[in-house]
mmCIF file of C-alpha atoms in Angstrom:
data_model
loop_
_atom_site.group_PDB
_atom_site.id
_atom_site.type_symbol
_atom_site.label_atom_id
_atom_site.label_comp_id
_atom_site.label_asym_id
_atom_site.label_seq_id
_atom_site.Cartn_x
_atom_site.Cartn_y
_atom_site.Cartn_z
ATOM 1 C CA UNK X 1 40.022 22.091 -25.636
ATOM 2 C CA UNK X 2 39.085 20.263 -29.081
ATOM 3 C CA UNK X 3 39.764 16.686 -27.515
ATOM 4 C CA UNK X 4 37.700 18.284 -24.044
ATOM 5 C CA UNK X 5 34.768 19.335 -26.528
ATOM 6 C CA UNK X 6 34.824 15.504 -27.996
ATOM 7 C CA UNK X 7 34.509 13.582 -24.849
ATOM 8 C CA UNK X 8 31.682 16.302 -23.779
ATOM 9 C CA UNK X 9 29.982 15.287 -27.329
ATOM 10 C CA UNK X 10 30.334 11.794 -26.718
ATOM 11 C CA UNK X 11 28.918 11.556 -23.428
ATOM 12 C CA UNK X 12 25.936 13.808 -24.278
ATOM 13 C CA UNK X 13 25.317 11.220 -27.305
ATOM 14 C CA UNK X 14 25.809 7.858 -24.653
ATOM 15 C CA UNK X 15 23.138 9.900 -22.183
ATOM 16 C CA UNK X 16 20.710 10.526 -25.068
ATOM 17 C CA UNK X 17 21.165 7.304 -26.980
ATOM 18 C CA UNK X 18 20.450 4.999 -23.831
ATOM 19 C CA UNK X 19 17.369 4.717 -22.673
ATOM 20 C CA UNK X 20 18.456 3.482 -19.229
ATOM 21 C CA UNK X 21 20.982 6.738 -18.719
ATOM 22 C CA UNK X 22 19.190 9.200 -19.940
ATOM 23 C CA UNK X 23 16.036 7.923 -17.173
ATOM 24 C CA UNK X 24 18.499 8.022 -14.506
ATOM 25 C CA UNK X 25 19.888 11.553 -15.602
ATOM 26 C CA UNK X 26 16.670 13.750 -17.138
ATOM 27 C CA UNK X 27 13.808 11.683 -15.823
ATOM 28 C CA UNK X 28 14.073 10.224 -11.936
ATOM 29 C CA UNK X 29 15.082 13.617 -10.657
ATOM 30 C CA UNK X 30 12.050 14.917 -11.719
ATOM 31 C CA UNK X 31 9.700 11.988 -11.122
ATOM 32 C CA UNK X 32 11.279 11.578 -7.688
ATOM 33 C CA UNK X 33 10.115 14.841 -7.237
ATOM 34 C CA UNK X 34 6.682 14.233 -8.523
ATOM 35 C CA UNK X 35 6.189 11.732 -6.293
ATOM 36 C CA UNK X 36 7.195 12.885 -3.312
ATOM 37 C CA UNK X 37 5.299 15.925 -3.519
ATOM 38 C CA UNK X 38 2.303 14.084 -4.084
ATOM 39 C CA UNK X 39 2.665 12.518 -1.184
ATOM 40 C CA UNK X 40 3.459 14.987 1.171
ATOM 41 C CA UNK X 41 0.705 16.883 -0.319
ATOM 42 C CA UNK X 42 -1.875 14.087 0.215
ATOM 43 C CA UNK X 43 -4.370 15.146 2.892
ATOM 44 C CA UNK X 44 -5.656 12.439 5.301
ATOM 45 C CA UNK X 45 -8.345 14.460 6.267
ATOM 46 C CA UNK X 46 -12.116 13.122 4.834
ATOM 47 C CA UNK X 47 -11.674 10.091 6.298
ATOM 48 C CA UNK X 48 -14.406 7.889 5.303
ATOM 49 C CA UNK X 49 -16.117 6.136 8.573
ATOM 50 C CA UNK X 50 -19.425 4.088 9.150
ATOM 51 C CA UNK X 51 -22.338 4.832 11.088
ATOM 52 C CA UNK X 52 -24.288 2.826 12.933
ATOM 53 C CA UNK X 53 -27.138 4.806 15.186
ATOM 54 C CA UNK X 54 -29.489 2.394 17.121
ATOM 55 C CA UNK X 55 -31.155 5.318 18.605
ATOM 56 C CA UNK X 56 -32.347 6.921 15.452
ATOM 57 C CA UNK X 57 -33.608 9.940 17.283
ATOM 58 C CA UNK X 58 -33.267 14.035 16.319
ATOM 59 C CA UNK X 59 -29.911 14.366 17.963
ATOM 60 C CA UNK X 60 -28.493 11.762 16.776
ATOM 61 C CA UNK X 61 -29.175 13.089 13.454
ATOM 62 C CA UNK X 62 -27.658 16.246 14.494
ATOM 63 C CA UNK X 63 -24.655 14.280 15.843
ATOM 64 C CA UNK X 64 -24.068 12.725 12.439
ATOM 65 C CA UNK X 65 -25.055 15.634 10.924
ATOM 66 C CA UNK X 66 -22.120 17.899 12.437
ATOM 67 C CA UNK X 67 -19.347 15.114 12.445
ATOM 68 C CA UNK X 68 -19.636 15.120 8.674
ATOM 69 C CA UNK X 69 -20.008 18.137 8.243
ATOM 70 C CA UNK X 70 -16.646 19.608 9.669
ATOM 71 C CA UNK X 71 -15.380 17.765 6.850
ATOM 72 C CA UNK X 72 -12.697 15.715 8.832
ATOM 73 C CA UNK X 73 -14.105 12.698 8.330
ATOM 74 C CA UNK X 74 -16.905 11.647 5.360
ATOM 75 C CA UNK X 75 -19.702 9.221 5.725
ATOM 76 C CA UNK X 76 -19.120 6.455 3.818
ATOM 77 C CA UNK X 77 -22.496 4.196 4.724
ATOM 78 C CA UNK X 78 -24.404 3.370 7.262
ATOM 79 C CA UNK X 79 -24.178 -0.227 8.655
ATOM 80 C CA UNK X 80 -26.936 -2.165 10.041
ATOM 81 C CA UNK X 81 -24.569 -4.359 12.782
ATOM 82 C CA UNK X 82 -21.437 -5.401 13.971
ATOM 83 C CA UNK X 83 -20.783 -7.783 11.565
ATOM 84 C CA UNK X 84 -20.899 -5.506 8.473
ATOM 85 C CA UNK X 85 -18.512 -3.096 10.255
ATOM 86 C CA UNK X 86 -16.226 -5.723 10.039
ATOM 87 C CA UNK X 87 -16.640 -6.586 6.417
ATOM 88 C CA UNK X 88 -16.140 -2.795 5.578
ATOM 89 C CA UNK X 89 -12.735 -3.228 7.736
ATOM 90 C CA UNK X 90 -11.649 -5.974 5.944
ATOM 91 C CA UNK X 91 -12.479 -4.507 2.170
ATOM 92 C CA UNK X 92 -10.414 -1.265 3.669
ATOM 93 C CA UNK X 93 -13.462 0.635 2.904
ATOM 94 C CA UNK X 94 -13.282 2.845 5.816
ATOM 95 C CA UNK X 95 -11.442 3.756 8.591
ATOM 96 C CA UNK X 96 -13.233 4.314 11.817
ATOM 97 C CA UNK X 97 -17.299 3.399 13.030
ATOM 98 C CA UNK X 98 -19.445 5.416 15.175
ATOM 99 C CA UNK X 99 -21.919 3.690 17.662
ATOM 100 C CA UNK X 100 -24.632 5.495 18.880
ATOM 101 C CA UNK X 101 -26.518 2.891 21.457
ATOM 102 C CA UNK X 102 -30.573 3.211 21.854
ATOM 103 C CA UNK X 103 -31.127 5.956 24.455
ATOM 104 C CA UNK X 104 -29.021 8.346 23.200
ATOM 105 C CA UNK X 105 -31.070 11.615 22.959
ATOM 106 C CA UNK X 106 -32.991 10.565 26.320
ATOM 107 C CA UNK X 107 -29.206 10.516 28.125
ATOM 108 C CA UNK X 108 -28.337 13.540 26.750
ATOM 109 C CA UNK X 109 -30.985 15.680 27.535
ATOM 110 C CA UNK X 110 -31.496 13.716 31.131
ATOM 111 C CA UNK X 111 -27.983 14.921 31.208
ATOM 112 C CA UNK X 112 -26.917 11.158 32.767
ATOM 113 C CA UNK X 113 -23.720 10.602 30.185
ATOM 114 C CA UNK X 114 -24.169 9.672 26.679
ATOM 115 C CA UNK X 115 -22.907 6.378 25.442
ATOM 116 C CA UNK X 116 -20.817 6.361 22.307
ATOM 117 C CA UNK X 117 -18.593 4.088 20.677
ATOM 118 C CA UNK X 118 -15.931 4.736 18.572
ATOM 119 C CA UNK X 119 -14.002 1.652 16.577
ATOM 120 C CA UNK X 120 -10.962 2.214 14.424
ATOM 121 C CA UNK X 121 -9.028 -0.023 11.744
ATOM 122 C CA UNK X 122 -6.107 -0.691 13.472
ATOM 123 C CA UNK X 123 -4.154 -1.492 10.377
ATOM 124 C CA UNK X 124 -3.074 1.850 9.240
ATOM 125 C CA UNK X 125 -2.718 3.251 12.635
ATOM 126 C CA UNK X 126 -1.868 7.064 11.490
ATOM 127 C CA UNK X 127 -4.943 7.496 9.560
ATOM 128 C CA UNK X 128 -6.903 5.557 12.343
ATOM 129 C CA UNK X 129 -5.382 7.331 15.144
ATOM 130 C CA UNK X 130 -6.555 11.187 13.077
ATOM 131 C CA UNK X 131 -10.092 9.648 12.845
ATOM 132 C CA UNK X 132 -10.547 8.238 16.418
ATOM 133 C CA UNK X 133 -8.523 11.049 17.563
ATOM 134 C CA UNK X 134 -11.327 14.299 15.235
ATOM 135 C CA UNK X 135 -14.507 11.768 16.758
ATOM 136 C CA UNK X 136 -13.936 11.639 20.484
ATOM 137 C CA UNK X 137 -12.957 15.582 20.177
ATOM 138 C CA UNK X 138 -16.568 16.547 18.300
ATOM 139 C CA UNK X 139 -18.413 13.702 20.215
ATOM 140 C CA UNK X 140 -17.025 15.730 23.352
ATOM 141 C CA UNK X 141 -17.830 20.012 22.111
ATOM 142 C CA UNK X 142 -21.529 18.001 20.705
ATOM 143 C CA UNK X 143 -22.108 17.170 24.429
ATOM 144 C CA UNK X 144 -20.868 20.086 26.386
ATOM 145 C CA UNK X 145 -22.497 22.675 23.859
ATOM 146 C CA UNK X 146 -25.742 20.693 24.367
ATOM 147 C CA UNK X 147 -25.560 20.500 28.299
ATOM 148 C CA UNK X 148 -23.502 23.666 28.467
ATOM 149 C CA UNK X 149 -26.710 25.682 27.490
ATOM 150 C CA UNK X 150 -28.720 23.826 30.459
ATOM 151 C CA UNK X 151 -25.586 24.811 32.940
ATOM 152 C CA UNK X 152 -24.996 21.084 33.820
ATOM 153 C CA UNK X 153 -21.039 20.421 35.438
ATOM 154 C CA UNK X 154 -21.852 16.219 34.856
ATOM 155 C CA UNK X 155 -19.120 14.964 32.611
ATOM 156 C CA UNK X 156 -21.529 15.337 29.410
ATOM 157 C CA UNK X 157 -20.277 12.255 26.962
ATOM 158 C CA UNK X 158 -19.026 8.600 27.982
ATOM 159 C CA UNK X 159 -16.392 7.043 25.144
ATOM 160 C CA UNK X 160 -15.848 3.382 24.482
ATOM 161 C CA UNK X 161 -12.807 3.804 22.034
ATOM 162 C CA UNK X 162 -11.442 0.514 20.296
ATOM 163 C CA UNK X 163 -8.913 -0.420 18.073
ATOM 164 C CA UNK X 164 -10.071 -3.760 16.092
ATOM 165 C CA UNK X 165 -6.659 -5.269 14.959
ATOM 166 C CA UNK X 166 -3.941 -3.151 16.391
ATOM 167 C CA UNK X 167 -5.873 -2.513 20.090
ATOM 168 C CA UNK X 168 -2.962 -0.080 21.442
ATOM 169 C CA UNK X 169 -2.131 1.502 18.054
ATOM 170 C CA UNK X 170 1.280 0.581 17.992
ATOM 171 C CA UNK X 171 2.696 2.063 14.954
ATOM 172 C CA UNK X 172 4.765 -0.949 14.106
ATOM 173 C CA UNK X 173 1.922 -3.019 13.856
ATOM 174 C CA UNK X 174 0.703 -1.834 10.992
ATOM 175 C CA UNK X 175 3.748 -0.488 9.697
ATOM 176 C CA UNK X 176 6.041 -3.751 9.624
ATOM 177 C CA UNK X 177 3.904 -5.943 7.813
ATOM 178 C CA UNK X 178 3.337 -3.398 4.805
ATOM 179 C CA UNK X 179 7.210 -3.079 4.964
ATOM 180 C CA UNK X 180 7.847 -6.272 4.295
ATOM 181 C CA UNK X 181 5.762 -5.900 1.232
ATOM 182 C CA UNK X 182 8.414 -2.922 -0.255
ATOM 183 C CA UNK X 183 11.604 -4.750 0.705
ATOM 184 C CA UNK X 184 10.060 -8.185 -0.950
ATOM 185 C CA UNK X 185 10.547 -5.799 -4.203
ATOM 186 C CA UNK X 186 14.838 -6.070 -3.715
ATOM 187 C CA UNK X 187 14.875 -9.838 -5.279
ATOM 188 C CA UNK X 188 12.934 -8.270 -8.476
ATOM 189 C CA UNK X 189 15.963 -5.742 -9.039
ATOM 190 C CA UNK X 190 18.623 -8.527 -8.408
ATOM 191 C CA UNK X 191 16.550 -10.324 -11.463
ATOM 192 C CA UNK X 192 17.049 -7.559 -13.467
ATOM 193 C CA UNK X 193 20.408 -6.841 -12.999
ATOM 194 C CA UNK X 194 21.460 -10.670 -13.658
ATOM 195 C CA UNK X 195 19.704 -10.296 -16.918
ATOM 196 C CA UNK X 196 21.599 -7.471 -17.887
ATOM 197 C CA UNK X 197 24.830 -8.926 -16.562
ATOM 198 C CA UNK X 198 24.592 -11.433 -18.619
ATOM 199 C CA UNK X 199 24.595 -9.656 -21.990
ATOM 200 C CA UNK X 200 27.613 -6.952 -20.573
ATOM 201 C CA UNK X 201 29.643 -9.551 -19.896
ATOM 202 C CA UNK X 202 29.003 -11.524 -23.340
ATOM 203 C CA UNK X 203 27.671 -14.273 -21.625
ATOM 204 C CA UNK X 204 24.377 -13.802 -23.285
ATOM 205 C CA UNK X 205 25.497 -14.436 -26.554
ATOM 206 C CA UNK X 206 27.281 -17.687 -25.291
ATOM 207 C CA UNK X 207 23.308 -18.735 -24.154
ATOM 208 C CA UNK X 208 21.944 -17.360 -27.841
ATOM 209 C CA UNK X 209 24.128 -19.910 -29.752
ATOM 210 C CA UNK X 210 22.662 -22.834 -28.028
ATOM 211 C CA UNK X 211 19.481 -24.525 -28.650
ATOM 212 C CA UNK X 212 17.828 -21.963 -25.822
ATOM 213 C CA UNK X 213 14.552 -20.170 -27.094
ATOM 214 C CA UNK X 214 14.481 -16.716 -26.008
ATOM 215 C CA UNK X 215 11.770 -17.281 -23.478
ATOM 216 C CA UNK X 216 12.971 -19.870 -22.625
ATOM 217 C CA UNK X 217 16.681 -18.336 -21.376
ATOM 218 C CA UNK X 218 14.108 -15.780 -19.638
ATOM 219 C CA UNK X 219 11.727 -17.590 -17.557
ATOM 220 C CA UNK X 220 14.781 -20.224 -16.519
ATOM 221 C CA UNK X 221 16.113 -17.338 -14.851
ATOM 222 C CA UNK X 222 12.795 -16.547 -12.740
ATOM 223 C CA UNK X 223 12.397 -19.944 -10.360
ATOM 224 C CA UNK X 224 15.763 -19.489 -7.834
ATOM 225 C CA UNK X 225 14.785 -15.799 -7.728
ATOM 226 C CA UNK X 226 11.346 -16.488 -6.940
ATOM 227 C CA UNK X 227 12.691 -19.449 -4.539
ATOM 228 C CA UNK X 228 14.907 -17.145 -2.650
ATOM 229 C CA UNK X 229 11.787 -14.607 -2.238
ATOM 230 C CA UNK X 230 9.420 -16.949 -0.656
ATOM 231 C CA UNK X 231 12.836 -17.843 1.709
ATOM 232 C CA UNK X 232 12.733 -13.922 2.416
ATOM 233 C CA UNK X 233 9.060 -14.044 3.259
ATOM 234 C CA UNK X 234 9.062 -17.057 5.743
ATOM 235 C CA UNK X 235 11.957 -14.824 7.171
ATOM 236 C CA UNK X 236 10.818 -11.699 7.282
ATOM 237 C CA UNK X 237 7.480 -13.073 8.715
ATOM 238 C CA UNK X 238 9.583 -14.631 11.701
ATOM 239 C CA UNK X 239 11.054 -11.598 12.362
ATOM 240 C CA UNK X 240 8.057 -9.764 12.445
ATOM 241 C CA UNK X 241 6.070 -12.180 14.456
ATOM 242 C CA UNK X 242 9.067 -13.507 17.016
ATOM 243 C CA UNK X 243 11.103 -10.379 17.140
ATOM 244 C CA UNK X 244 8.686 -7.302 17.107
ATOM 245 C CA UNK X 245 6.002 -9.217 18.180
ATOM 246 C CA UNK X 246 3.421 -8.589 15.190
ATOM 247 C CA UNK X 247 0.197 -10.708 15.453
ATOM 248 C CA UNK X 248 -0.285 -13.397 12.582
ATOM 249 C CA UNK X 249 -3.783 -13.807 12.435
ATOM 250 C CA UNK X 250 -4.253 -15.195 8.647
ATOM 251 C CA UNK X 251 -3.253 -18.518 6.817
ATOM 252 C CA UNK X 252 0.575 -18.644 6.285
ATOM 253 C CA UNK X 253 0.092 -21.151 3.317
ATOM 254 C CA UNK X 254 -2.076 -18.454 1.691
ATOM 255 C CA UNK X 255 0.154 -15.828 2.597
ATOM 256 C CA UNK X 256 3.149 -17.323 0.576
ATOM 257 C CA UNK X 257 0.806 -18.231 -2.605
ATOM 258 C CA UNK X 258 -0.008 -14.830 -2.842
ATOM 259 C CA UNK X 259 3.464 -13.597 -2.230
ATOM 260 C CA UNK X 260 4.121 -15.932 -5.704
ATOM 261 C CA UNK X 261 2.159 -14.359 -7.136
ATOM 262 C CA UNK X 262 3.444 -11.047 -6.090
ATOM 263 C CA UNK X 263 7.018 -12.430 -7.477
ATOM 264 C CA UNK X 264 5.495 -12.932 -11.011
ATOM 265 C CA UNK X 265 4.446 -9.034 -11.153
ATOM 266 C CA UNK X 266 7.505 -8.168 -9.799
ATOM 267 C CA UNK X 267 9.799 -9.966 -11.817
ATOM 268 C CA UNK X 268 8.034 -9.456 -14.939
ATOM 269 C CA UNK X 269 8.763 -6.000 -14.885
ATOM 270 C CA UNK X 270 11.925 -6.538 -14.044
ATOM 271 C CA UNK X 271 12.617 -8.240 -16.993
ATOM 272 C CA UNK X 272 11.110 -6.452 -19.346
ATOM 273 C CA UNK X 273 13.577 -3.498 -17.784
ATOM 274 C CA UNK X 274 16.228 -5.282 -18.302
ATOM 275 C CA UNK X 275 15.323 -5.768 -21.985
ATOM 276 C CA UNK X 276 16.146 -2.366 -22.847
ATOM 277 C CA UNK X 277 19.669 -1.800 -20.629
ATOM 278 C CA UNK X 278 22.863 -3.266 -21.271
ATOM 279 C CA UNK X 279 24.762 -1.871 -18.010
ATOM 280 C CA UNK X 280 24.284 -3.765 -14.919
ATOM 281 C CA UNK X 281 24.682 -0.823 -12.789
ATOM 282 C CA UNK X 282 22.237 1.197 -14.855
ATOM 283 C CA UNK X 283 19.786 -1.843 -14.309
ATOM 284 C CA UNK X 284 19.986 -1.612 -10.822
ATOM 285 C CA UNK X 285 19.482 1.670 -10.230
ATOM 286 C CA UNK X 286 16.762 2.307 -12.402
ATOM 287 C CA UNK X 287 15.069 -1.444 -10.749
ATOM 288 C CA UNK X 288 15.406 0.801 -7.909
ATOM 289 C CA UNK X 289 13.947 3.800 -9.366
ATOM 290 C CA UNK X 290 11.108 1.355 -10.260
ATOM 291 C CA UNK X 291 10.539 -0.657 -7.089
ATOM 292 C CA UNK X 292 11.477 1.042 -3.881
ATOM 293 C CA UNK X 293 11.159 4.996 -3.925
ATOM 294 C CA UNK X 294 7.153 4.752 -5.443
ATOM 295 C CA UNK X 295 6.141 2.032 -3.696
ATOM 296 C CA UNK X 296 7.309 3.018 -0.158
ATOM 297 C CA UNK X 297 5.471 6.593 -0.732
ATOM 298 C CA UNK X 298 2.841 5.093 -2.921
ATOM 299 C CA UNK X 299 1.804 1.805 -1.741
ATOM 300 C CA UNK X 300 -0.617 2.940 1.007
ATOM 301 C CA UNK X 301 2.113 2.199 3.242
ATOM 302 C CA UNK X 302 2.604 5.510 5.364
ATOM 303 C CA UNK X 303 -1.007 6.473 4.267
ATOM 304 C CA UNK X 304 -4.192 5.145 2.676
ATOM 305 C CA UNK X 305 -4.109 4.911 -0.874
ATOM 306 C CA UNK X 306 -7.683 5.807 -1.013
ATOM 307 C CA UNK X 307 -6.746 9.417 0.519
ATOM 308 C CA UNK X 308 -5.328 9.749 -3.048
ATOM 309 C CA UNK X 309 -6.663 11.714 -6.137
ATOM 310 C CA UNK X 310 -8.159 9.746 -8.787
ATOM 311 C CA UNK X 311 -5.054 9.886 -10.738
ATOM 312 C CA UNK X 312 -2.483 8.732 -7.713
ATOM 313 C CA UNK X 313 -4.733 5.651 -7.382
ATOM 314 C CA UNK X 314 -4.344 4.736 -10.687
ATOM 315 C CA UNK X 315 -0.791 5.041 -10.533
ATOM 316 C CA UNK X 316 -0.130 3.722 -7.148
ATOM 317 C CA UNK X 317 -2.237 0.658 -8.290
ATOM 318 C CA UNK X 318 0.150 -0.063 -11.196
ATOM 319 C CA UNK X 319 3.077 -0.878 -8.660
ATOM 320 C CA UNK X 320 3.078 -4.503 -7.411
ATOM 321 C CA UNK X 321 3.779 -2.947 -4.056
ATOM 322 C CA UNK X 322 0.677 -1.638 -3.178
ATOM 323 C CA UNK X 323 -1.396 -4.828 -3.838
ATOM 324 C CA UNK X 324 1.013 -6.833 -1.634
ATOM 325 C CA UNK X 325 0.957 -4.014 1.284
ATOM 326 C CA UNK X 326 -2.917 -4.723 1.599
ATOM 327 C CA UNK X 327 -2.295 -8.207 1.335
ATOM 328 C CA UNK X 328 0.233 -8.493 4.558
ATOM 329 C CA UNK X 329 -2.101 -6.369 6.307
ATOM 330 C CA UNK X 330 -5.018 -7.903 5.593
ATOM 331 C CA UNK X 331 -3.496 -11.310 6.318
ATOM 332 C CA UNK X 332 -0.619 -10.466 9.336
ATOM 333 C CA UNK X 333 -3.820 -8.805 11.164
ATOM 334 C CA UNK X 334 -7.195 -9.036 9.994
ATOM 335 C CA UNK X 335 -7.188 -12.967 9.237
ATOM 336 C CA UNK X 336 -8.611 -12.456 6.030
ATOM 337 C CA UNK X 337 -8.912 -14.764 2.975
ATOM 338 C CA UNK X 338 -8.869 -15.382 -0.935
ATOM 339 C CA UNK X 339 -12.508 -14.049 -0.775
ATOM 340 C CA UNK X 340 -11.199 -10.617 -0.281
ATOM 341 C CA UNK X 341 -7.735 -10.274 -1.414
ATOM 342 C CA UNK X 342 -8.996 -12.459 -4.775
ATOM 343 C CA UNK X 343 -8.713 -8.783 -6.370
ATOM 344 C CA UNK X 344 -5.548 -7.568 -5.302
ATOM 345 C CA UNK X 345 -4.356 -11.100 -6.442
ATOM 346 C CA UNK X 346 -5.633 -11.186 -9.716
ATOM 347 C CA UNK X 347 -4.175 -7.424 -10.493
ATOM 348 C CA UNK X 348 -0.935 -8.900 -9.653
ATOM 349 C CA UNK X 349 -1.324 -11.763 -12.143
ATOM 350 C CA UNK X 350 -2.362 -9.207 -15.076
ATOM 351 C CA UNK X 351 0.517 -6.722 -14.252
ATOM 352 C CA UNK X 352 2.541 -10.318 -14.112
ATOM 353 C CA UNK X 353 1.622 -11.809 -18.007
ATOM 354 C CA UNK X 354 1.399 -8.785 -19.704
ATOM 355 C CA UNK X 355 4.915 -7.461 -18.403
ATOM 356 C CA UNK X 356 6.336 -10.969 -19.121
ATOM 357 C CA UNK X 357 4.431 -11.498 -22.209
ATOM 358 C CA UNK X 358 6.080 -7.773 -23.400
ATOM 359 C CA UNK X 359 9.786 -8.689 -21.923
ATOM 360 C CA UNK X 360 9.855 -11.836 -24.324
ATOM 361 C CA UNK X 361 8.644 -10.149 -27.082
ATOM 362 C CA UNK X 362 11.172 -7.239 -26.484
ATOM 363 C CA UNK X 363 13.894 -10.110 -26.106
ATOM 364 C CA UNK X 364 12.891 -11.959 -29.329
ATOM 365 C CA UNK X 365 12.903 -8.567 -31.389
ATOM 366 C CA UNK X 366 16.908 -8.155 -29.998
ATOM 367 C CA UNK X 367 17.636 -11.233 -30.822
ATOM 368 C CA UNK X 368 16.193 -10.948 -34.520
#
């Protein structure tokens, strides 16, 4: 029993006296828990849309008026023409548009069929397809209520409904090209698990003797890893493009630069785990912890990140993940450029030098 008692001792003193254990053991059961309550608590509902009503009469007021104020979806602006609809859909700022043509009140009442348009952001397709799907519903009881009281049979409503970027919805649209964005994450716990390889199997101290500087030894470990990631992105975009038949609308060339970029982020933090493990295994699965269970339920992939509290944004924003997800997107289908991603971009580079910057300084303080 004594000798029982002393390995129970010991192994209660190795979970609290590494850091890398005792996340694995106390801590990711209860983040992991965290997080995925937050997310199946998030409520796409208030989806924010744009406006744009050419007839500018009283019911179209009313119209507005009501579709807003059943709280499914929230006004986010009115937009003045096609063109601005678009840039709203490629800064993500909304998710659907309502087009209300001149002549809208006089069809109504003349009880000939209403015109209405109703555009979605084909990109996230599930919280496009809940917006499109609360509009045409509302746009349809607003009608019938209206010509309902006048006893008119005529169909009372006529919807033009359009997808911009994903025209049939498909769900894998806009699903595979965030996905490649959380599996691009895997080379960034490989990094960190070579790291800490290195140091459990005394190899490290091999590297220490020679003339190597500490950040030196660490950054000559980042350019195959980052090489190998931009061979998984040319790869993964074939796939997506050649096998499921994903559109490719942007500039590859920019596409790649930014998935560097992404790399830096990614592997920065990886390092700077790996400063504070010395068990492989551990390494891994906390990378893991790190890189693929918040980021696939964080990252905006399965639903905006902007249907997120305050606080969840923050958070979400702080994985590497989530800035790449709107990347693909933005590139695979809306063709967009460095003028709007320049943010996303830019976030990535921060998160990138400061989690570097902190992994060389942890690094030099172990070797001192």
């Amino acid at each position: 029993m004594k000798r029982t008692l002393s390995v129970m001792r010991k192994e209660t003193q190795h979970i609290l006296r590494s850091p890398g254990t005792f996340v694995l053991v106390v801590i990711s059961p209860l983040l992991l828990l965290l997080i995925m309550s937050l997310m199946f608590s998030i409520d796409i509902r208030g989806a924010p849309i744009a406006v744009m009503d050419y007839d500018h009469s009283s019911l179209s007021r009313s119209y507005i008026s009501g579709l807003i104020s059943s709280g499914e979806v929230s006004l986010y602006c009115y937009a003045e023409n096609y063109d601005e609809i678009e840039e709203l859909f490629f800064d993500g700022e909304v998710r659907a548009a309502v087009v209300i043509p001149p002549g809208f009140e006089e069809e109504l009442l003349r009880q000939t069929g209403a015109q209405i348009q109703i555009i979605g952001d084909g990109t996230e397709p599930i919280s496009a397809t809940f917006a499109l799907s609360h509009i045409r519903t509302f746009s349809q009881n607003f009608a019938l209520e209206l010509m309902g009281s006048a006893g008119s049979t005529q169909r009372p409503v006529n919807l033009s409904i359009r997808a911009w970027y994903n025209p049939d919805l498909e769900p894998k649209v806009g699903f595979i090209p965030g996905l490649i964005a959380i599996v691009m994450a895997l080379p960034a716990v490989a990094v960190a698990g070579a790291v800490v390889k290195e140091r459990e199997q005394g190899t490290m101290e091999m590297l220490i003797a020679t003339p190597l500087r500490g950040r030196e030894l660490l950054l000559g470990k980042l350019p195959p890893y980052i090489a190998a990631g931009l061979l998984n992105v040319v790869l993964a975009t074939m796939v997506a493009v050649f096998w499921f038949g994903v559109p490719f609308a942007g500039n590859f060339p920019l596409y790649l630069l930014l998935a560097l970029v992404f790399f830096v982020a990614a592997f920065g933090i990886a390092l700077l785990i790996s400063t504070f493990l010395k068990r492989q295994m551990v390494a891994i699965l906390l990378a893991l912890l790190v890189f693929l269970f918040p980021s696939f339920f964080l990252s905006g992939l399965m639903t905006p990140v902007s249907s997120m509290s305050t606080e969840m944004q923050i958070v979400a924003n702080l994985f590497p993940a989530t800035h790449l997800v709107t990347i693909s997107r933005g590139i695979f289908l809306k063709g967009v450029g460095l003028d709007v991603l320049w943010p996303n971009a830019a976030i990535l580079l921060v998160i990138g030098l400061v989690t570097i910057g902190l992994a060389i300084w942890r690094f030099r303080k172990r070797l001192a």
